[in-house]
Coordinates of C-alpha atoms and ligand atoms in Angstrom, one line a residue:
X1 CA 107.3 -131.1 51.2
X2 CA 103.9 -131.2 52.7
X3 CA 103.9 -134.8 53.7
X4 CA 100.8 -136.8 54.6
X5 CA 102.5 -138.7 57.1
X6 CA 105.7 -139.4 58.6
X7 CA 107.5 -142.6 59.7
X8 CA 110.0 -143.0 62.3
X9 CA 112.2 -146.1 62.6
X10 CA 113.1 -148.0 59.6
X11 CA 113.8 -151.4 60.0
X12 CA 112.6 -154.5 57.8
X13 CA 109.2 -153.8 59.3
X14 CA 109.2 -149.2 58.9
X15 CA 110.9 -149.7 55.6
X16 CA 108.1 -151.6 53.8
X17 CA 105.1 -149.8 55.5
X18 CA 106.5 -146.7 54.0
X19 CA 106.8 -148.3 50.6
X20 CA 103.5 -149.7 50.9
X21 CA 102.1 -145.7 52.0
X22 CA 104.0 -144.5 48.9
X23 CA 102.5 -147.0 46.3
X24 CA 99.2 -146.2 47.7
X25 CA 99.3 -142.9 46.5
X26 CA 100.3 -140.7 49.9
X27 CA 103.5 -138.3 50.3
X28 CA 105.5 -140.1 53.1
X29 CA 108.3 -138.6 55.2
X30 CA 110.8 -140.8 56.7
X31 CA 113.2 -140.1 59.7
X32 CA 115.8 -142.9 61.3
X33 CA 118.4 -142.5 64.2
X34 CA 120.8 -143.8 62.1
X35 CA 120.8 -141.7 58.5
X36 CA 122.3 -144.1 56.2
X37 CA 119.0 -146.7 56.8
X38 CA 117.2 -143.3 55.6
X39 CA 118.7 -143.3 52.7
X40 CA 118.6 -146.4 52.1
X41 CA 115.2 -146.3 52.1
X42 CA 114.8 -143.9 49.9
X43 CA 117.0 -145.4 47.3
X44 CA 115.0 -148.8 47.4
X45 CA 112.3 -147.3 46.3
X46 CA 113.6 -145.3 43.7
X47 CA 114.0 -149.0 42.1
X48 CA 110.3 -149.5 42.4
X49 CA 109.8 -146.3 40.9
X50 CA 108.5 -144.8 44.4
X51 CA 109.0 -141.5 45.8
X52 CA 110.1 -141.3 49.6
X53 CA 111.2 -138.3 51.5
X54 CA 114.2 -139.0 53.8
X55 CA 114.4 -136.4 56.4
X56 CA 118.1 -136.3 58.7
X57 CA 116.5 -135.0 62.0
X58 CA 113.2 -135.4 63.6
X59 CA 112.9 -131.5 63.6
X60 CA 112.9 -131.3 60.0
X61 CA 110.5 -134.4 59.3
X62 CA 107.8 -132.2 61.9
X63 CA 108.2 -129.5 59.5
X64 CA 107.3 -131.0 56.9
X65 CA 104.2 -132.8 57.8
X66 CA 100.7 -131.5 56.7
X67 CA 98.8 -130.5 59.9
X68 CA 97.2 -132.3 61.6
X69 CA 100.8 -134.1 61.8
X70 CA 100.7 -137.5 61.6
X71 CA 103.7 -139.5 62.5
X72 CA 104.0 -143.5 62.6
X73 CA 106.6 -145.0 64.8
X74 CA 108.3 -148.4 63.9
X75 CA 111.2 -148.6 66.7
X76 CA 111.9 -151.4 69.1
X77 CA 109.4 -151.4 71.2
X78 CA 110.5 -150.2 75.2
X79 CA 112.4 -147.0 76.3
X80 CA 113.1 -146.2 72.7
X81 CA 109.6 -145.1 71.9
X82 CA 109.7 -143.2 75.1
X83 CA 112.5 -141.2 74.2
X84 CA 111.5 -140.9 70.5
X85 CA 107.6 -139.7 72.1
X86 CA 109.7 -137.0 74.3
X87 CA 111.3 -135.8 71.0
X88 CA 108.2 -135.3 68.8
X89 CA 106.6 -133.6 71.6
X90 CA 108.9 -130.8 71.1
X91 CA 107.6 -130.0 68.0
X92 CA 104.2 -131.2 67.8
X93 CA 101.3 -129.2 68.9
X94 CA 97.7 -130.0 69.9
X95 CA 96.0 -132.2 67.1
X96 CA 98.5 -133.9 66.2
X97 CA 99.1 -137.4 65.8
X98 CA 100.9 -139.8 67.0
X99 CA 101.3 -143.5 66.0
X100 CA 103.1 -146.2 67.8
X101 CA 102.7 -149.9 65.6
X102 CA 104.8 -151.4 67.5
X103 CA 104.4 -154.8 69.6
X104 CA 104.2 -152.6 72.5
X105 CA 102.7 -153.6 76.5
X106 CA 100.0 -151.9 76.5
X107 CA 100.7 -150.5 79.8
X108 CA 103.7 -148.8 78.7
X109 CA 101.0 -147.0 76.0
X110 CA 98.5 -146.0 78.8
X111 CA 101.4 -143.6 80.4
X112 CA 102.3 -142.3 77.0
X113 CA 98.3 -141.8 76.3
X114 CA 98.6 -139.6 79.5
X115 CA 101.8 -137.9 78.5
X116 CA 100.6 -137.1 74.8
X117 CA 97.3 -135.7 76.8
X118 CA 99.0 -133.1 78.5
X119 CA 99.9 -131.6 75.5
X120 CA 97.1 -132.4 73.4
X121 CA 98.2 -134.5 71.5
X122 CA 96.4 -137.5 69.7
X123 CA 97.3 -141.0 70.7
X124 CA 97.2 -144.5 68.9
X125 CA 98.7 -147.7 69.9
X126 CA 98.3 -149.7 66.5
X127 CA 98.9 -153.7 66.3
X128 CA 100.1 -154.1 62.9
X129 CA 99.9 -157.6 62.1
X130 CA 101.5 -159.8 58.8
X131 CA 105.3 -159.7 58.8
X132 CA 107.8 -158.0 56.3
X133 CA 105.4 -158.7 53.5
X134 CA 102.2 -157.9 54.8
X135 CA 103.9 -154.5 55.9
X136 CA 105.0 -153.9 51.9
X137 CA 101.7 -155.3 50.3
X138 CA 98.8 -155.3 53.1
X139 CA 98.2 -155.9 56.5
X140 CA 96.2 -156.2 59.4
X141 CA 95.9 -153.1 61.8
X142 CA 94.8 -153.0 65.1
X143 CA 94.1 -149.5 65.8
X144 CA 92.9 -148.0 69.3
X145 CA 93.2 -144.8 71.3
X146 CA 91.7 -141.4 69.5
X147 CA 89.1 -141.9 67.3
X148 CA 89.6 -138.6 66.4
X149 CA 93.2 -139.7 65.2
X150 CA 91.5 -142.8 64.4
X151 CA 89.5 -140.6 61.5
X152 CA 92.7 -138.6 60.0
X153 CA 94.3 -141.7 59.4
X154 CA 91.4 -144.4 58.1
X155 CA 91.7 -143.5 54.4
X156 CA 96.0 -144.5 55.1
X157 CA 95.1 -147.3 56.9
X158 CA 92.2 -148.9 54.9
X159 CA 94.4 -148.1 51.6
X160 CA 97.6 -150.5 53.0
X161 CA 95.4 -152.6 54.5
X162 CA 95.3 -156.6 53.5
X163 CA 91.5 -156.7 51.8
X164 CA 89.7 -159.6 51.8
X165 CA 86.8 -158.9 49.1
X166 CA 86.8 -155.8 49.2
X167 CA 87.2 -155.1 53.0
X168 CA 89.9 -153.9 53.8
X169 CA 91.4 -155.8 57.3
X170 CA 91.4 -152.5 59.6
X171 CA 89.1 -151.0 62.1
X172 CA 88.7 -148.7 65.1
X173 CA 89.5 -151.4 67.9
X174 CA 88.3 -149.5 70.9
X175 CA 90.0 -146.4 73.3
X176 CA 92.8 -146.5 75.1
X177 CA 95.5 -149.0 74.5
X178 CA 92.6 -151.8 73.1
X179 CA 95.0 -151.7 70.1
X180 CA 98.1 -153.7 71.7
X181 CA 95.6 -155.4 73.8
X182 CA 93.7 -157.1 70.7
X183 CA 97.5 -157.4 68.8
X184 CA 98.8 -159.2 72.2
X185 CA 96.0 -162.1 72.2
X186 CA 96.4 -162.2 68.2
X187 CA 99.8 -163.3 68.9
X188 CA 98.3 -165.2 71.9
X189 CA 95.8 -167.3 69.7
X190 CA 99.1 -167.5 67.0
X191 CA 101.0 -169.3 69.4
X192 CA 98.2 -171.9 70.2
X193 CA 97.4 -172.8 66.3
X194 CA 101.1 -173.1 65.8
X195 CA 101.5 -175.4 68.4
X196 CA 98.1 -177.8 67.7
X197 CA 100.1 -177.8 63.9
X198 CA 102.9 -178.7 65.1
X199 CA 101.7 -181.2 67.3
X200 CA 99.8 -182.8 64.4
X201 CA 102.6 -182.9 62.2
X202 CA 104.6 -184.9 65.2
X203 CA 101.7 -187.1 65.5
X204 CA 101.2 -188.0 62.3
X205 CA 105.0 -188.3 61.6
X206 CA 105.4 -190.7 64.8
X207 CA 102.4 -192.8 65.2
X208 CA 101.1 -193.1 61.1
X209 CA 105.1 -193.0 60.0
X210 CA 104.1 -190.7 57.0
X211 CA 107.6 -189.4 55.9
X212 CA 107.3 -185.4 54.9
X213 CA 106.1 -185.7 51.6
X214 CA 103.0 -187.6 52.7
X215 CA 103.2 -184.7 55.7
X216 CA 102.9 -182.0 53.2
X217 CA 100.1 -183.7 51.2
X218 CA 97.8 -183.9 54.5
X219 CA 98.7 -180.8 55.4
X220 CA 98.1 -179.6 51.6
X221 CA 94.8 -181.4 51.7
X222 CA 93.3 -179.8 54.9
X223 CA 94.2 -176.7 53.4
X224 CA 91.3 -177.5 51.0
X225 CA 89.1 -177.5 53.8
X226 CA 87.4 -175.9 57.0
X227 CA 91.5 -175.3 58.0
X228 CA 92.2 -173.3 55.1
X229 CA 94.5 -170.7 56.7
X230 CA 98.5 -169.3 56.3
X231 CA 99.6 -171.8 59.0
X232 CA 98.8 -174.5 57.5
X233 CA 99.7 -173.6 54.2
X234 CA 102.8 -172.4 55.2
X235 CA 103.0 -175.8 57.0
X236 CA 102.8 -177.9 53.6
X237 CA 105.3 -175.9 52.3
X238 CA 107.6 -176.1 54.8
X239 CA 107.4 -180.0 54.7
X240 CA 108.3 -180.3 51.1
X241 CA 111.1 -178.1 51.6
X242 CA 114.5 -179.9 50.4
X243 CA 117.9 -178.7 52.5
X244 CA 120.1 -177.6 49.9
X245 CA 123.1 -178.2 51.9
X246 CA 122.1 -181.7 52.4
X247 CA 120.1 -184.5 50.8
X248 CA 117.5 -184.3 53.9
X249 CA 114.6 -182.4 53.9
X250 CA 115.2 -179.2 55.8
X251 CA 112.6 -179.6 58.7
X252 CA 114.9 -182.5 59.4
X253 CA 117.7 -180.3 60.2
X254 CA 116.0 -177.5 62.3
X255 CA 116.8 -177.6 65.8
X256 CA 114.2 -178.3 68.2
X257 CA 114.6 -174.7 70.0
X258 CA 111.7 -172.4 69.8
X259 CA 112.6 -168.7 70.5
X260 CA 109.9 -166.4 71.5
X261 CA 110.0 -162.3 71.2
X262 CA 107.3 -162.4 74.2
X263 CA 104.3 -161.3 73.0
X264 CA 102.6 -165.0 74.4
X265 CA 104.2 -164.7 77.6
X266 CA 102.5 -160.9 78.1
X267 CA 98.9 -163.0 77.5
X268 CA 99.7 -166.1 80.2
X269 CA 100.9 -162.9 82.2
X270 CA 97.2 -161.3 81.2
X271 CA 95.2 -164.7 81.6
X272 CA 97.0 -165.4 85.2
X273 CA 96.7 -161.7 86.5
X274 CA 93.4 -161.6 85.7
X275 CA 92.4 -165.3 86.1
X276 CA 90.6 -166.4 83.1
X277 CA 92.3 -169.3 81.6
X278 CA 93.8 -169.9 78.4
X279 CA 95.1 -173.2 78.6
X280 CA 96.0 -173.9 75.5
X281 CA 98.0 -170.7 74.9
X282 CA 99.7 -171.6 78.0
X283 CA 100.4 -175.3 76.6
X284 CA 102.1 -173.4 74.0
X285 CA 104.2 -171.1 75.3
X286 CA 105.3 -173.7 77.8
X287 CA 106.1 -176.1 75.0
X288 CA 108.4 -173.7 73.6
X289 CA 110.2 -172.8 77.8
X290 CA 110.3 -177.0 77.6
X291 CA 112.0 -177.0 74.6
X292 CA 114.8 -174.5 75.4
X293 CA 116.3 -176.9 77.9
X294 CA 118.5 -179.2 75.0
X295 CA 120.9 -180.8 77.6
X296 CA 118.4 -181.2 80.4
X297 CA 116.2 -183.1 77.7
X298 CA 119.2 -184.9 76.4
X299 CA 120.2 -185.9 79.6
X300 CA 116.7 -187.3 80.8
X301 CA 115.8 -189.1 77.6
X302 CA 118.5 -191.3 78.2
X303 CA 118.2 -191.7 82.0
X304 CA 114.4 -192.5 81.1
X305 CA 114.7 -193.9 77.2
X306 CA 112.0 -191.9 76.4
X307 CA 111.4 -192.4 72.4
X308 CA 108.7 -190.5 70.7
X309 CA 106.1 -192.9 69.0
X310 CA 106.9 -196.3 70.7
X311 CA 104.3 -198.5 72.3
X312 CA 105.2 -199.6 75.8
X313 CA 105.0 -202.3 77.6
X314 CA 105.5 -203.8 73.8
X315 CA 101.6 -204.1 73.1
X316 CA 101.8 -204.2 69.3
X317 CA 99.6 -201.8 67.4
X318 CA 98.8 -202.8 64.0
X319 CA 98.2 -199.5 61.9
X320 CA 97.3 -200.5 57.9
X321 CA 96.2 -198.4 55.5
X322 CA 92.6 -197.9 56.6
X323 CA 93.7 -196.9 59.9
X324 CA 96.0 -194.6 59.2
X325 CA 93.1 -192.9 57.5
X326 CA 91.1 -193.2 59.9
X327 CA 93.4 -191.6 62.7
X328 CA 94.4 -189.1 59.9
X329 CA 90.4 -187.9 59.9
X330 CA 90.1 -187.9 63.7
X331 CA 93.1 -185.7 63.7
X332 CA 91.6 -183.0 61.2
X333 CA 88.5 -183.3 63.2
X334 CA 90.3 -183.0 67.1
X335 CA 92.6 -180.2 65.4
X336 CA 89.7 -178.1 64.3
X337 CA 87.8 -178.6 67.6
X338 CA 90.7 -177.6 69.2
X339 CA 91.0 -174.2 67.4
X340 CA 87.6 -173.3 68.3
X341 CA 88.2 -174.3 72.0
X342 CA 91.5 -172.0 71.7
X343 CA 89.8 -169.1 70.0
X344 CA 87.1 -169.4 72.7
X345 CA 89.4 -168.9 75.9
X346 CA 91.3 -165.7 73.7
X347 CA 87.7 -163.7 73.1
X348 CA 86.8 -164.6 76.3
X349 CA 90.2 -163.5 77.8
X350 CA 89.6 -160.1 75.8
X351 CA 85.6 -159.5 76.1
X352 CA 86.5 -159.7 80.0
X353 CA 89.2 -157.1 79.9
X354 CA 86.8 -154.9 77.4
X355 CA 84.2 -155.0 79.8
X356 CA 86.2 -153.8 82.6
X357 CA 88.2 -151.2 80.6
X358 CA 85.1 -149.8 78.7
X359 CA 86.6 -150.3 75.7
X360 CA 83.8 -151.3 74.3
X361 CA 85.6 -154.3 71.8
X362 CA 83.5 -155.4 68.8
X363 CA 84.7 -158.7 68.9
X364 CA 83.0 -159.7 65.3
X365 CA 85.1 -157.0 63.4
X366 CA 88.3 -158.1 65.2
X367 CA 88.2 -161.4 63.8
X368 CA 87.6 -159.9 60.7
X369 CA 90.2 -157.8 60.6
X370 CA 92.1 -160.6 61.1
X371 CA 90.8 -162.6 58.0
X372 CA 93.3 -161.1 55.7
X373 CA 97.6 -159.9 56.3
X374 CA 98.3 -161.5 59.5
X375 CA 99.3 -164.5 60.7
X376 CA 96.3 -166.2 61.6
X377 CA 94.3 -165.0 59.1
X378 CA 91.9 -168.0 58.0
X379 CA 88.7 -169.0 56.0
X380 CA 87.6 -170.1 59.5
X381 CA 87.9 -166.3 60.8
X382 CA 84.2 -165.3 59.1
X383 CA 82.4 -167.9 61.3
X384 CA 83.6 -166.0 64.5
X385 CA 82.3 -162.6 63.1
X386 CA 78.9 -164.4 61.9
X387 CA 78.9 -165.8 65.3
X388 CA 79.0 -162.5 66.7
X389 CA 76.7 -160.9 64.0
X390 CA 74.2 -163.4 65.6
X391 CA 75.2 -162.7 69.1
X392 CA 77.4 -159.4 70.1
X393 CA 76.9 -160.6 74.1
X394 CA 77.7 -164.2 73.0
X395 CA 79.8 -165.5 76.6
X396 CA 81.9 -168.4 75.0
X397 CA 82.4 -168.6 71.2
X398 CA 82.0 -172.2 71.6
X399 CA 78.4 -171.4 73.1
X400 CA 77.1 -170.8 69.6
X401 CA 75.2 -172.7 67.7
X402 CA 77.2 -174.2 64.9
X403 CA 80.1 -174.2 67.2
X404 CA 78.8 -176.2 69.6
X405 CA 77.1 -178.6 66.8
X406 CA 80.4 -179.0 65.8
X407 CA 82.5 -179.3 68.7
X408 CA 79.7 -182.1 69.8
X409 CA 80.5 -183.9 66.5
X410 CA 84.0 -183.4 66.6
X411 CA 84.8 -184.3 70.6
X412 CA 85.3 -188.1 69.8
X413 CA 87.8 -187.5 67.9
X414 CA 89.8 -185.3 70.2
X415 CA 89.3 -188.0 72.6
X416 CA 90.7 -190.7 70.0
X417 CA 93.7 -188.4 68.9
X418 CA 94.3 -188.1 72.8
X419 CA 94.4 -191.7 73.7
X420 CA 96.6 -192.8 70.9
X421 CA 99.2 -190.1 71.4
X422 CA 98.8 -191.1 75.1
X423 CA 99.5 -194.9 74.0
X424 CA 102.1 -193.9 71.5
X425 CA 104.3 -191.5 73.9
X426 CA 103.5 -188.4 71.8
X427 CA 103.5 -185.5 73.8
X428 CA 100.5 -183.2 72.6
X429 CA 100.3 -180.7 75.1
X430 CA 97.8 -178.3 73.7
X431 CA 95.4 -180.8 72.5
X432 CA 95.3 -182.2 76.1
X433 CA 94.7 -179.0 77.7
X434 CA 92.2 -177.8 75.1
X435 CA 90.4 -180.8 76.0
X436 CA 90.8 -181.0 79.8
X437 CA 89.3 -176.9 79.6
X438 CA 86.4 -177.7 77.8
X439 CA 85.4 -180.5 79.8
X440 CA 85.8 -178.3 83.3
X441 CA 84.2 -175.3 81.2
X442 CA 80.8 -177.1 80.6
X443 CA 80.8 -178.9 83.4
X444 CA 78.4 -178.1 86.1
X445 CA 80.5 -180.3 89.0
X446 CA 83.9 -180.1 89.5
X447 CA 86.5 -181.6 91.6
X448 CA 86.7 -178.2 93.4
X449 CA 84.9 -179.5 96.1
X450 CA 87.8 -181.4 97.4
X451 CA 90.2 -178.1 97.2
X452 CA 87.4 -176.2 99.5
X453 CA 87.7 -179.1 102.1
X454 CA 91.2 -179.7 102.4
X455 CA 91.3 -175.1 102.8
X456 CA 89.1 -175.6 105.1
X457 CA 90.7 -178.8 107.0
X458 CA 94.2 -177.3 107.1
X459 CA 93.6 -173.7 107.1
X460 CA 90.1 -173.2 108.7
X461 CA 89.3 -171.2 105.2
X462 CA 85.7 -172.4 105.1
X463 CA 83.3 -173.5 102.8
X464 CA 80.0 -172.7 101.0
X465 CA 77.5 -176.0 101.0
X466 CA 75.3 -176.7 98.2
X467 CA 72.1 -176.6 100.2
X468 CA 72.2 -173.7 102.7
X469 CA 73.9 -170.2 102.4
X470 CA 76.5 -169.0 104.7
X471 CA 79.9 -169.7 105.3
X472 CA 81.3 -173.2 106.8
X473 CA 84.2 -174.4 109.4
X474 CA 84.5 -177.7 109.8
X475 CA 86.8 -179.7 112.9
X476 CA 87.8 -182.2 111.0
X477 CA 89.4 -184.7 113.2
Ligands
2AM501 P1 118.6 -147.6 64.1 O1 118.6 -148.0 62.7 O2 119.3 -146.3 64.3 O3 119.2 -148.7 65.0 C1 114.4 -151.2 65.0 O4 115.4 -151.5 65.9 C2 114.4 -149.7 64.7 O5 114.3 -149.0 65.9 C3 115.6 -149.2 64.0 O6 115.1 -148.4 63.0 C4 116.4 -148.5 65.0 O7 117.1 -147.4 64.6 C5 115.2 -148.0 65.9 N1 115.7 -147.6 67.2 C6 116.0 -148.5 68.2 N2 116.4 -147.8 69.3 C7 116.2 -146.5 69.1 C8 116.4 -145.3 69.8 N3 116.7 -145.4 71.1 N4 116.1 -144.2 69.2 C9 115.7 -144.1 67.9 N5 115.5 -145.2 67.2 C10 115.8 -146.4 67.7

C-alpha cells in the first residue's frame, strides 16, 4: 500500500497514535503480535471514518512501507522491544527508521542505538508524553537519536503534535537516547507537582476543614492564576466528583495506595548515581513507597494515635474566616515556590547529564514542548523557556531574575505553610524538602563541616581548612 509509516504494538496507547497519524492526513500501517487487536484497530476507525492498514506479520508491514521505512513501536517497554528490534532488522535495510515511544531506560536504547548502527539503521528513542487522549488528539514528543531520522519524521510528528498557538509541542531533543532521558525527568518533575497538590489538598482539608466542595473551588480558583496547569485542573474536578455507588464524594473512597509504573524511581536512581539532588522528587516517590505499607501504618497509628490535623499538647488554634484566607494565600504562594524549586533541581539534574553526554539539550525548547499534551503541561512552562531565551547557560532556574524575585517574595510563606502543618501533624514531605534544598542550595556555609571532622576523627579521612590549602589529619583525643 505504500505506507508512510508503520506502527507496531497496539495497545490503548499504539491504537490512538495511529488514529491520530490517520486523521492527519498520512497512510499508516499497523502490525500487533496478537492479530485480532489489528483488526480491531482497523475497524475502530472505520467508525471515525479513518482508513488504517492492518498488516498479520511484521514481514508484510516492511513491505509495505515507503522507503525510507519508518516504523513506530508502542510495546511494553523491556525485552519485548528487543525482540521486536531483532525482527525488523530482518527486513529493514540502511536508512531506515526505527521508532521506539515507549517509557523506555535509556540505557536499554543506547545498546539498541549500537545494534541498529551495525546495520545502518536510523535510531530514535521518542518520549511521548499525554496519555490515551493526548495520543488520539495531540501530544508531546520527545524525540532524540538521528537527526537524520529526526528530519523524515518532523512533518508526522509536528502534525499529531499537541499545539499551543500554533507551535506544535515537538522538537529534536538531542543524540543518543536524550529522548527517554528528557521523558524520564518529565515524569520525574510529574511526580513532584502531584505530590505538592496533593499535599495542599490534605492541608487544606485538615488544618482549614474545607470539605471538597470548598477544595475544588480553591483548587478551581488557582487554576485562574500563575498555577493554571492540567494538575490542578484535573485536581478541582476530581474534588467535585460524586461516587455513584455511594452518597460520598468519590475521593473519599479511594484508597490511600499510590502505585507507580517506575519512571520516578529511574530519576532518584539518576539523581543518586550521579549525585545531584532532587529532593523533592525524592519526597515524592518516597511518599508513595510510605504509602504502600497499609497495615504497617494501621498498626502504628494506633500504637502512636497519630491523627492527621490535631493540635498537640492541646494548644487551641483559633482559625476564623480571615485566617483561613490567609493560610489559604500562603499556601498558593509556598505551592508555587515550591514548583520552581522542584523544576530547578529536574533542569539541573538534566543540563548536568547533557553536559557530560554531549547531548547538547536546549533546555528552553523542552519546557516548551511540554506546554501543551502532557501531563505537566502549564501556563507556567513559558517562563522556563523565557528564562532560558534570556540565559541558555543559566546554572539554577531559580537563579533568574523573576524567579528569584519571586521565590524571595514567596519564601515566607513556604516557611508559614511549614510551621502550621508542622503544628497541625500534617505530613508535607515535599514542601519540607523543597524548602530544606533551597536553603542548603544558596547557602554559602553548611553544616558539612561537622561531617568532615567526625571522617576525619574516626576514620583519619582528612580535611580541607578554610584558610590554607592542603589536606588535614587531625589526633583528636
Ligand atoms: P499483544 O496485544 O499481543 O499482547 C502492550 O503490552 C503492547 O505490547 C501490546 O500491543 C502487546 O501485544 C505488545 N507486546 C508485549 N509483549 C510483546 C512481545 N514480546 N512481542 C510483541 N508485542 C508485544
Amino acid at each position: 500500500e505504500e505506507c508512510d509509516i508503520g506502527l507496531i504494538g497496539l495497545a490503548v496507547m499504539g491504537q490512538n497514535l495511529s488514529m491520530n497519524i490517520a486523521s492527519n492526513g498520512f497512510k499508516i500501517g499497523v502490525f500487533n503480535r496478537t492479530y485480532s487487536k489489528t483488526v480491531d484497530t482497523v475497524e475502530i476507525a472505520k467508525k471515525e471514518n479513518l482508513t488504517i492498514y492492518g498488516y498479520k506479520t511484521l514481514e508484510e508491514l516492511s513491505k509495505n512501507l515507503k522507503k525510507p521505512r519508518k516504523v513506530i513501536l508502542l510495546i511494553k517497554a523491556g525485552p519485548a522491544v528487543d525482540e521486536n528490534i531483532n525482527n525488523i532488522l530482518k527486513y529493514f535495510e540502511k536508512g531506515d527508521i526505527i521508532i521506539d515511544g515507549g517509557n523506555e531506560w535509556y540505557l536499554s536504547s543506547e545498546k539498541r542505538i549500537e545494534l541498529c548502527k551495525e546495520k545502518n539503521v536510523e535510531y530514535i528513542a521518542m518520549g511521548v508524553s499525554g496519555g490515551e487522549l493526548g495520543a488520539r488528539y495531540g501530544c508531546s514528543f520527545m524525540p532524540g537519536g538521528s537527526k537524520y531520522a529526526y528530519d523524515c519524521i518532523k512533518d508526522i510528528l509536528e502534525k499529531c503534535s499537541a499545539k499551543v498557538g500554533t507551535s506544535p509541542c515537538v522538537t529534536y531533543i538531542g543524540s543518543g537516547s536524550s529522548g527517554n532521558y528528557v521523558k524520564m525527568i518529565h515524569n520525574g518533575i510529574e511526580y513532584g507537582d502531584m505530590q505538592l497538590i496533593a499535599e495542599s489538598y490534605f492541608l487544606m482539608k485538615h488544618v482549614l476543614k474545607y470539605n471538597n466542595k470548598k477544595l475544588s473551588e480553591v483548587f478551581k480558583k488557582w487554576n485562574e492564576g500563575i498555577l493554571n496547569s492540567y494538575l490542578i485542573e484535573i485536581t478541582y474536578k476530581i474534588l467535585e466528583k460524586k461516587d455513584g455507588l455511594t452518597e460520598n464524594d468519590l475521593i473519599d473512597m479511594i484508597v490511600d495506595i499510590a502505585g507507580a509504573k517506575g519512571t520516578g524511581k529511574w530519576t532518584m536512581l539518576e539523581s543518586v548515581e550521579r549525585g545531584i539532588p532532587c529532593p523533592t522528587i525524592c519526597a515524592a516517590l518516597d511518599a508513595r513507597n510510605i504509602s504502600s505499607f497499609m497495615d504497617l501504618r494501621t498498626k502504628t497509628s494506633s500504637v502512636f494515635k497519630t491523627v492527621i490535623g490535631a493540635v498537640p499538647d492541646n494548644n487551641t488554634v483559633t482559625i476564623n474566616d480571615t485566617i483561613a484566607k490567609d493560610i489559604e494565600n500562603d499556601l498558593l504562594n509556598a505551592l508555587y515556590c515550591c514548583k520552581i524549586i522542584s523544576y530547578t533541581q529536574g533542569l539541573f539534574l538534566l543540563k548536568k547529564v547533557s553536559e557530560e553526554k554531549k547531548w547538547n539539550l536546549n533546555l528552553g525548547e523542552i519546557a516548551r514542548i511540554w506546554r501543551g499534551g502532557c501531563i505537566i503541561r502549564a501556563v507556567f512552562l513559558d517562563r522556563i523557556t523565557n528564562a532560558y531565551k534570556n540565559n541558555k547557560d543559566l546554572e539554577l532556574l531559580f537563579l533568574n531574575e523573576e524567579f528569584a524575585n519571586e521565590i524571595k517574595n514567596k519564601l515566607p510563606s513556604l516557611r508559614k505553610i511549614i510551621n502550621i502543618a508542622t503544628t497541625h501533624s500534617v505530613p508535607i514531605p515535599a514542601f519540607s524538602a523543597s524548602l530544606a534544598y533551597f536553603q542548603m542550595i544558596t547557602s554559602k556555609r553548611l553544616c558539612l563541616n561537622m561531617i568532615q571532622a567526625q571522617r576525619d576523627f574516626f576514620g583519619s579521612h582528612t580535611y580541607k581548612r578554610l584558610d590554607k590549602e592542603g589536606d588535614y589529619h587531625t589526633i583528636w583525643e
